[in-house]
């Protein structure tokens, strides 16, 4: 997990740096992140097994999500308060957890029926994070 954290963080930095946020752009970003899952499918499978067996690994995974989500500068730049920032970060972390679980079943376990519809649904979920408030 620690070996690929930088690449995961880089993917989210690219998300944070996108010139704009609409369904098409976010859907394309998800396809890009899918490539990361294809590249590291063995590592993601091992992480899933380790998290199920070891609380410390699950805690480290959640810590990684919080570190990565906390590094998103543009996402939080329009927050009017610390509470709004915390809410937005929590929204992102829950999205990241959903993405992780969905991609695990789609691209590690190979349950790819309706995977295009899943990517569409994830893009719509992600879009709500970037909608003007």
PDB file of C-alpha atoms in Angstrom:
ATOM      1  CA  UNK A   1       0.000   0.000   0.000  1.00  0.00           C
ATOM      2  CA  UNK A   2       2.778   2.393   0.903  1.00  0.00           C
ATOM      3  CA  UNK A   3       4.626   1.517  -2.302  1.00  0.00           C
ATOM      4  CA  UNK A   4       1.769   2.731  -4.502  1.00  0.00           C
ATOM      5  CA  UNK A   5       0.446   5.575  -2.327  1.00  0.00           C
ATOM      6  CA  UNK A   6       2.392   8.152  -4.345  1.00  0.00           C
ATOM      7  CA  UNK A   7       0.756   6.977  -7.569  1.00  0.00           C
ATOM      8  CA  UNK A   8      -2.688   6.994  -5.982  1.00  0.00           C
ATOM      9  CA  UNK A   9      -2.047  10.500  -4.642  1.00  0.00           C
ATOM     10  CA  UNK A  10      -0.809  11.622  -8.076  1.00  0.00           C
ATOM     11  CA  UNK A  11      -4.079  10.455  -9.611  1.00  0.00           C
ATOM     12  CA  UNK A  12      -6.064  12.551  -7.155  1.00  0.00           C
ATOM     13  CA  UNK A  13      -3.748  15.526  -7.708  1.00  0.00           C
ATOM     14  CA  UNK A  14      -4.583  15.259 -11.409  1.00  0.00           C
ATOM     15  CA  UNK A  15      -8.268  15.260 -10.468  1.00  0.00           C
ATOM     16  CA  UNK A  16      -7.756  18.361  -8.343  1.00  0.00           C
ATOM     17  CA  UNK A  17      -5.932  20.098 -11.211  1.00  0.00           C
ATOM     18  CA  UNK A  18      -8.479  19.439 -13.943  1.00  0.00           C
ATOM     19  CA  UNK A  19      -9.418  22.657 -15.771  1.00  0.00           C
ATOM     20  CA  UNK A  20     -13.113  22.023 -15.229  1.00  0.00           C
ATOM     21  CA  UNK A  21     -15.493  19.428 -13.884  1.00  0.00           C
ATOM     22  CA  UNK A  22     -18.269  17.908 -15.905  1.00  0.00           C
ATOM     23  CA  UNK A  23     -19.482  14.365 -16.406  1.00  0.00           C
ATOM     24  CA  UNK A  24     -17.245  13.698 -19.434  1.00  0.00           C
ATOM     25  CA  UNK A  25     -14.066  14.969 -17.764  1.00  0.00           C
ATOM     26  CA  UNK A  26     -14.732  13.041 -14.559  1.00  0.00           C
ATOM     27  CA  UNK A  27     -15.618   9.886 -16.467  1.00  0.00           C
ATOM     28  CA  UNK A  28     -12.308  10.151 -18.342  1.00  0.00           C
ATOM     29  CA  UNK A  29     -10.480  10.575 -15.027  1.00  0.00           C
ATOM     30  CA  UNK A  30     -12.094   7.361 -13.761  1.00  0.00           C
ATOM     31  CA  UNK A  31     -10.847   5.516 -16.852  1.00  0.00           C
ATOM     32  CA  UNK A  32      -7.362   6.852 -16.102  1.00  0.00           C
ATOM     33  CA  UNK A  33      -7.601   5.586 -12.513  1.00  0.00           C
ATOM     34  CA  UNK A  34      -8.788   2.235 -13.830  1.00  0.00           C
ATOM     35  CA  UNK A  35      -5.422   1.914 -15.567  1.00  0.00           C
ATOM     36  CA  UNK A  36      -3.773   2.202 -12.147  1.00  0.00           C
ATOM     37  CA  UNK A  37      -5.954  -0.657 -10.936  1.00  0.00           C
ATOM     38  CA  UNK A  38      -5.015  -2.727 -13.987  1.00  0.00           C
ATOM     39  CA  UNK A  39      -1.322  -2.077 -13.351  1.00  0.00           C
ATOM     40  CA  UNK A  40      -1.478  -2.879  -9.633  1.00  0.00           C
ATOM     41  CA  UNK A  41      -4.284  -5.449  -9.502  1.00  0.00           C
ATOM     42  CA  UNK A  42      -2.125  -7.906  -7.549  1.00  0.00           C
ATOM     43  CA  UNK A  43      -1.231  -5.258  -4.982  1.00  0.00           C
ATOM     44  CA  UNK A  44      -4.867  -4.160  -4.647  1.00  0.00           C
ATOM     45  CA  UNK A  45      -5.933  -7.788  -4.156  1.00  0.00           C
ATOM     46  CA  UNK A  46      -3.278  -8.264  -1.474  1.00  0.00           C
ATOM     47  CA  UNK A  47      -4.356  -5.058   0.255  1.00  0.00           C
ATOM     48  CA  UNK A  48      -7.966  -6.243   0.310  1.00  0.00           C
ATOM     49  CA  UNK A  49      -6.983  -9.552   1.907  1.00  0.00           C
ATOM     50  CA  UNK A  50      -4.671  -7.863   4.393  1.00  0.00           C
ATOM     51  CA  UNK A  51      -7.335  -5.354   5.436  1.00  0.00           C
ATOM     52  CA  UNK A  52      -9.794  -8.173   6.095  1.00  0.00           C
ATOM     53  CA  UNK A  53      -7.298  -9.950   8.329  1.00  0.00           C
ATOM     54  CA  UNK A  54      -5.468  -7.115  10.065  1.00  0.00           C
ATOM     55  CA  UNK A  55      -7.027  -4.052  11.663  1.00  0.00           C
ATOM     56  CA  UNK A  56      -3.731  -2.159  11.481  1.00  0.00           C
ATOM     57  CA  UNK A  57      -3.679  -2.523   7.695  1.00  0.00           C
ATOM     58  CA  UNK A  58      -7.269  -1.287   7.438  1.00  0.00           C
ATOM     59  CA  UNK A  59      -6.364   1.661   9.658  1.00  0.00           C
ATOM     60  CA  UNK A  60      -3.375   2.449   7.444  1.00  0.00           C
ATOM     61  CA  UNK A  61      -5.601   2.297   4.350  1.00  0.00           C
ATOM     62  CA  UNK A  62      -8.043   4.771   5.897  1.00  0.00           C
ATOM     63  CA  UNK A  63      -5.090   6.960   6.893  1.00  0.00           C
ATOM     64  CA  UNK A  64      -3.877   6.913   3.296  1.00  0.00           C
ATOM     65  CA  UNK A  65      -7.319   7.990   2.068  1.00  0.00           C
ATOM     66  CA  UNK A  66      -7.338  10.840   4.553  1.00  0.00           C
ATOM     67  CA  UNK A  67      -3.813  11.947   3.601  1.00  0.00           C
ATOM     68  CA  UNK A  68      -4.577  11.860  -0.098  1.00  0.00           C
ATOM     69  CA  UNK A  69      -7.939  13.589   0.271  1.00  0.00           C
ATOM     70  CA  UNK A  70      -6.415  16.202   2.558  1.00  0.00           C
ATOM     71  CA  UNK A  71      -3.896  17.168  -0.096  1.00  0.00           C
ATOM     72  CA  UNK A  72      -6.558  18.359  -2.550  1.00  0.00           C
ATOM     73  CA  UNK A  73      -6.012  22.123  -2.563  1.00  0.00           C
ATOM     74  CA  UNK A  74      -8.335  23.334  -5.298  1.00  0.00           C
ATOM     75  CA  UNK A  75     -11.251  21.268  -4.030  1.00  0.00           C
ATOM     76  CA  UNK A  76     -11.126  23.059  -0.694  1.00  0.00           C
ATOM     77  CA  UNK A  77     -10.206  26.531  -1.973  1.00  0.00           C
ATOM     78  CA  UNK A  78     -13.809  27.718  -2.069  1.00  0.00           C
ATOM     79  CA  UNK A  79     -14.766  26.435   1.375  1.00  0.00           C
ATOM     80  CA  UNK A  80     -16.139  29.242   3.531  1.00  0.00           C
ATOM     81  CA  UNK A  81     -15.377  27.509   6.816  1.00  0.00           C
ATOM     82  CA  UNK A  82     -13.408  24.688   8.372  1.00  0.00           C
ATOM     83  CA  UNK A  83     -16.662  22.782   8.814  1.00  0.00           C
ATOM     84  CA  UNK A  84     -17.407  23.021   5.104  1.00  0.00           C
ATOM     85  CA  UNK A  85     -13.881  21.807   4.344  1.00  0.00           C
ATOM     86  CA  UNK A  86     -14.318  18.837   6.689  1.00  0.00           C
ATOM     87  CA  UNK A  87     -17.662  18.000   5.098  1.00  0.00           C
ATOM     88  CA  UNK A  88     -16.167  18.160   1.612  1.00  0.00           C
ATOM     89  CA  UNK A  89     -13.201  16.020   2.641  1.00  0.00           C
ATOM     90  CA  UNK A  90     -15.541  13.471   4.224  1.00  0.00           C
ATOM     91  CA  UNK A  91     -17.537  13.415   0.986  1.00  0.00           C
ATOM     92  CA  UNK A  92     -14.327  12.731  -0.937  1.00  0.00           C
ATOM     93  CA  UNK A  93     -13.178   9.996   1.456  1.00  0.00           C
ATOM     94  CA  UNK A  94     -16.522   8.207   1.190  1.00  0.00           C
ATOM     95  CA  UNK A  95     -16.291   8.475  -2.594  1.00  0.00           C
ATOM     96  CA  UNK A  96     -12.750   7.052  -2.490  1.00  0.00           C
ATOM     97  CA  UNK A  97     -13.985   4.130  -0.378  1.00  0.00           C
ATOM     98  CA  UNK A  98     -16.779   3.466  -2.857  1.00  0.00           C
ATOM     99  CA  UNK A  99     -14.389   3.715  -5.793  1.00  0.00           C
ATOM    100  CA  UNK A 100     -12.001   1.298  -4.129  1.00  0.00           C
ATOM    101  CA  UNK A 101     -14.706  -1.277  -3.490  1.00  0.00           C
ATOM    102  CA  UNK A 102     -16.263  -0.950  -6.935  1.00  0.00           C
ATOM    103  CA  UNK A 103     -12.925  -1.138  -8.731  1.00  0.00           C
ATOM    104  CA  UNK A 104     -11.894  -4.127  -6.616  1.00  0.00           C
ATOM    105  CA  UNK A 105     -14.909  -6.106  -7.792  1.00  0.00           C
ATOM    106  CA  UNK A 106     -14.744  -4.838 -11.373  1.00  0.00           C
ATOM    107  CA  UNK A 107     -11.036  -5.014 -12.145  1.00  0.00           C
ATOM    108  CA  UNK A 108      -9.482  -7.313  -9.566  1.00  0.00           C
ATOM    109  CA  UNK A 109     -12.275  -9.854  -9.212  1.00  0.00           C
ATOM    110  CA  UNK A 110     -13.374  -9.531 -12.844  1.00  0.00           C
ATOM    111  CA  UNK A 111     -17.082  -8.824 -12.315  1.00  0.00           C
ATOM    112  CA  UNK A 112     -17.247  -6.469 -15.267  1.00  0.00           C
ATOM    113  CA  UNK A 113     -20.843  -6.869 -16.312  1.00  0.00           C
ATOM    114  CA  UNK A 114     -22.319  -3.384 -16.415  1.00  0.00           C
ATOM    115  CA  UNK A 115     -18.906  -1.838 -15.712  1.00  0.00           C
ATOM    116  CA  UNK A 116     -19.665   1.057 -18.070  1.00  0.00           C
ATOM    117  CA  UNK A 117     -22.813   1.808 -16.060  1.00  0.00           C
ATOM    118  CA  UNK A 118     -20.803   1.636 -12.831  1.00  0.00           C
ATOM    119  CA  UNK A 119     -18.294   4.142 -14.242  1.00  0.00           C
ATOM    120  CA  UNK A 120     -21.186   6.409 -15.223  1.00  0.00           C
ATOM    121  CA  UNK A 121     -22.657   6.194 -11.720  1.00  0.00           C
ATOM    122  CA  UNK A 122     -19.282   6.919 -10.119  1.00  0.00           C
ATOM    123  CA  UNK A 123     -18.779   9.934 -12.401  1.00  0.00           C
ATOM    124  CA  UNK A 124     -22.179  11.306 -11.370  1.00  0.00           C
ATOM    125  CA  UNK A 125     -21.321  10.771  -7.702  1.00  0.00           C
ATOM    126  CA  UNK A 126     -17.994  12.518  -8.127  1.00  0.00           C
ATOM    127  CA  UNK A 127     -19.652  15.370  -9.979  1.00  0.00           C
ATOM    128  CA  UNK A 128     -21.704  16.231  -6.884  1.00  0.00           C
ATOM    129  CA  UNK A 129     -18.458  16.937  -5.047  1.00  0.00           C
ATOM    130  CA  UNK A 130     -17.423  19.575  -7.569  1.00  0.00           C
ATOM    131  CA  UNK A 131     -20.779  21.254  -8.150  1.00  0.00           C
ATOM    132  CA  UNK A 132     -20.864  24.906  -7.108  1.00  0.00           C
ATOM    133  CA  UNK A 133     -22.339  25.425  -3.665  1.00  0.00           C
TER     134      UNK A 133
END
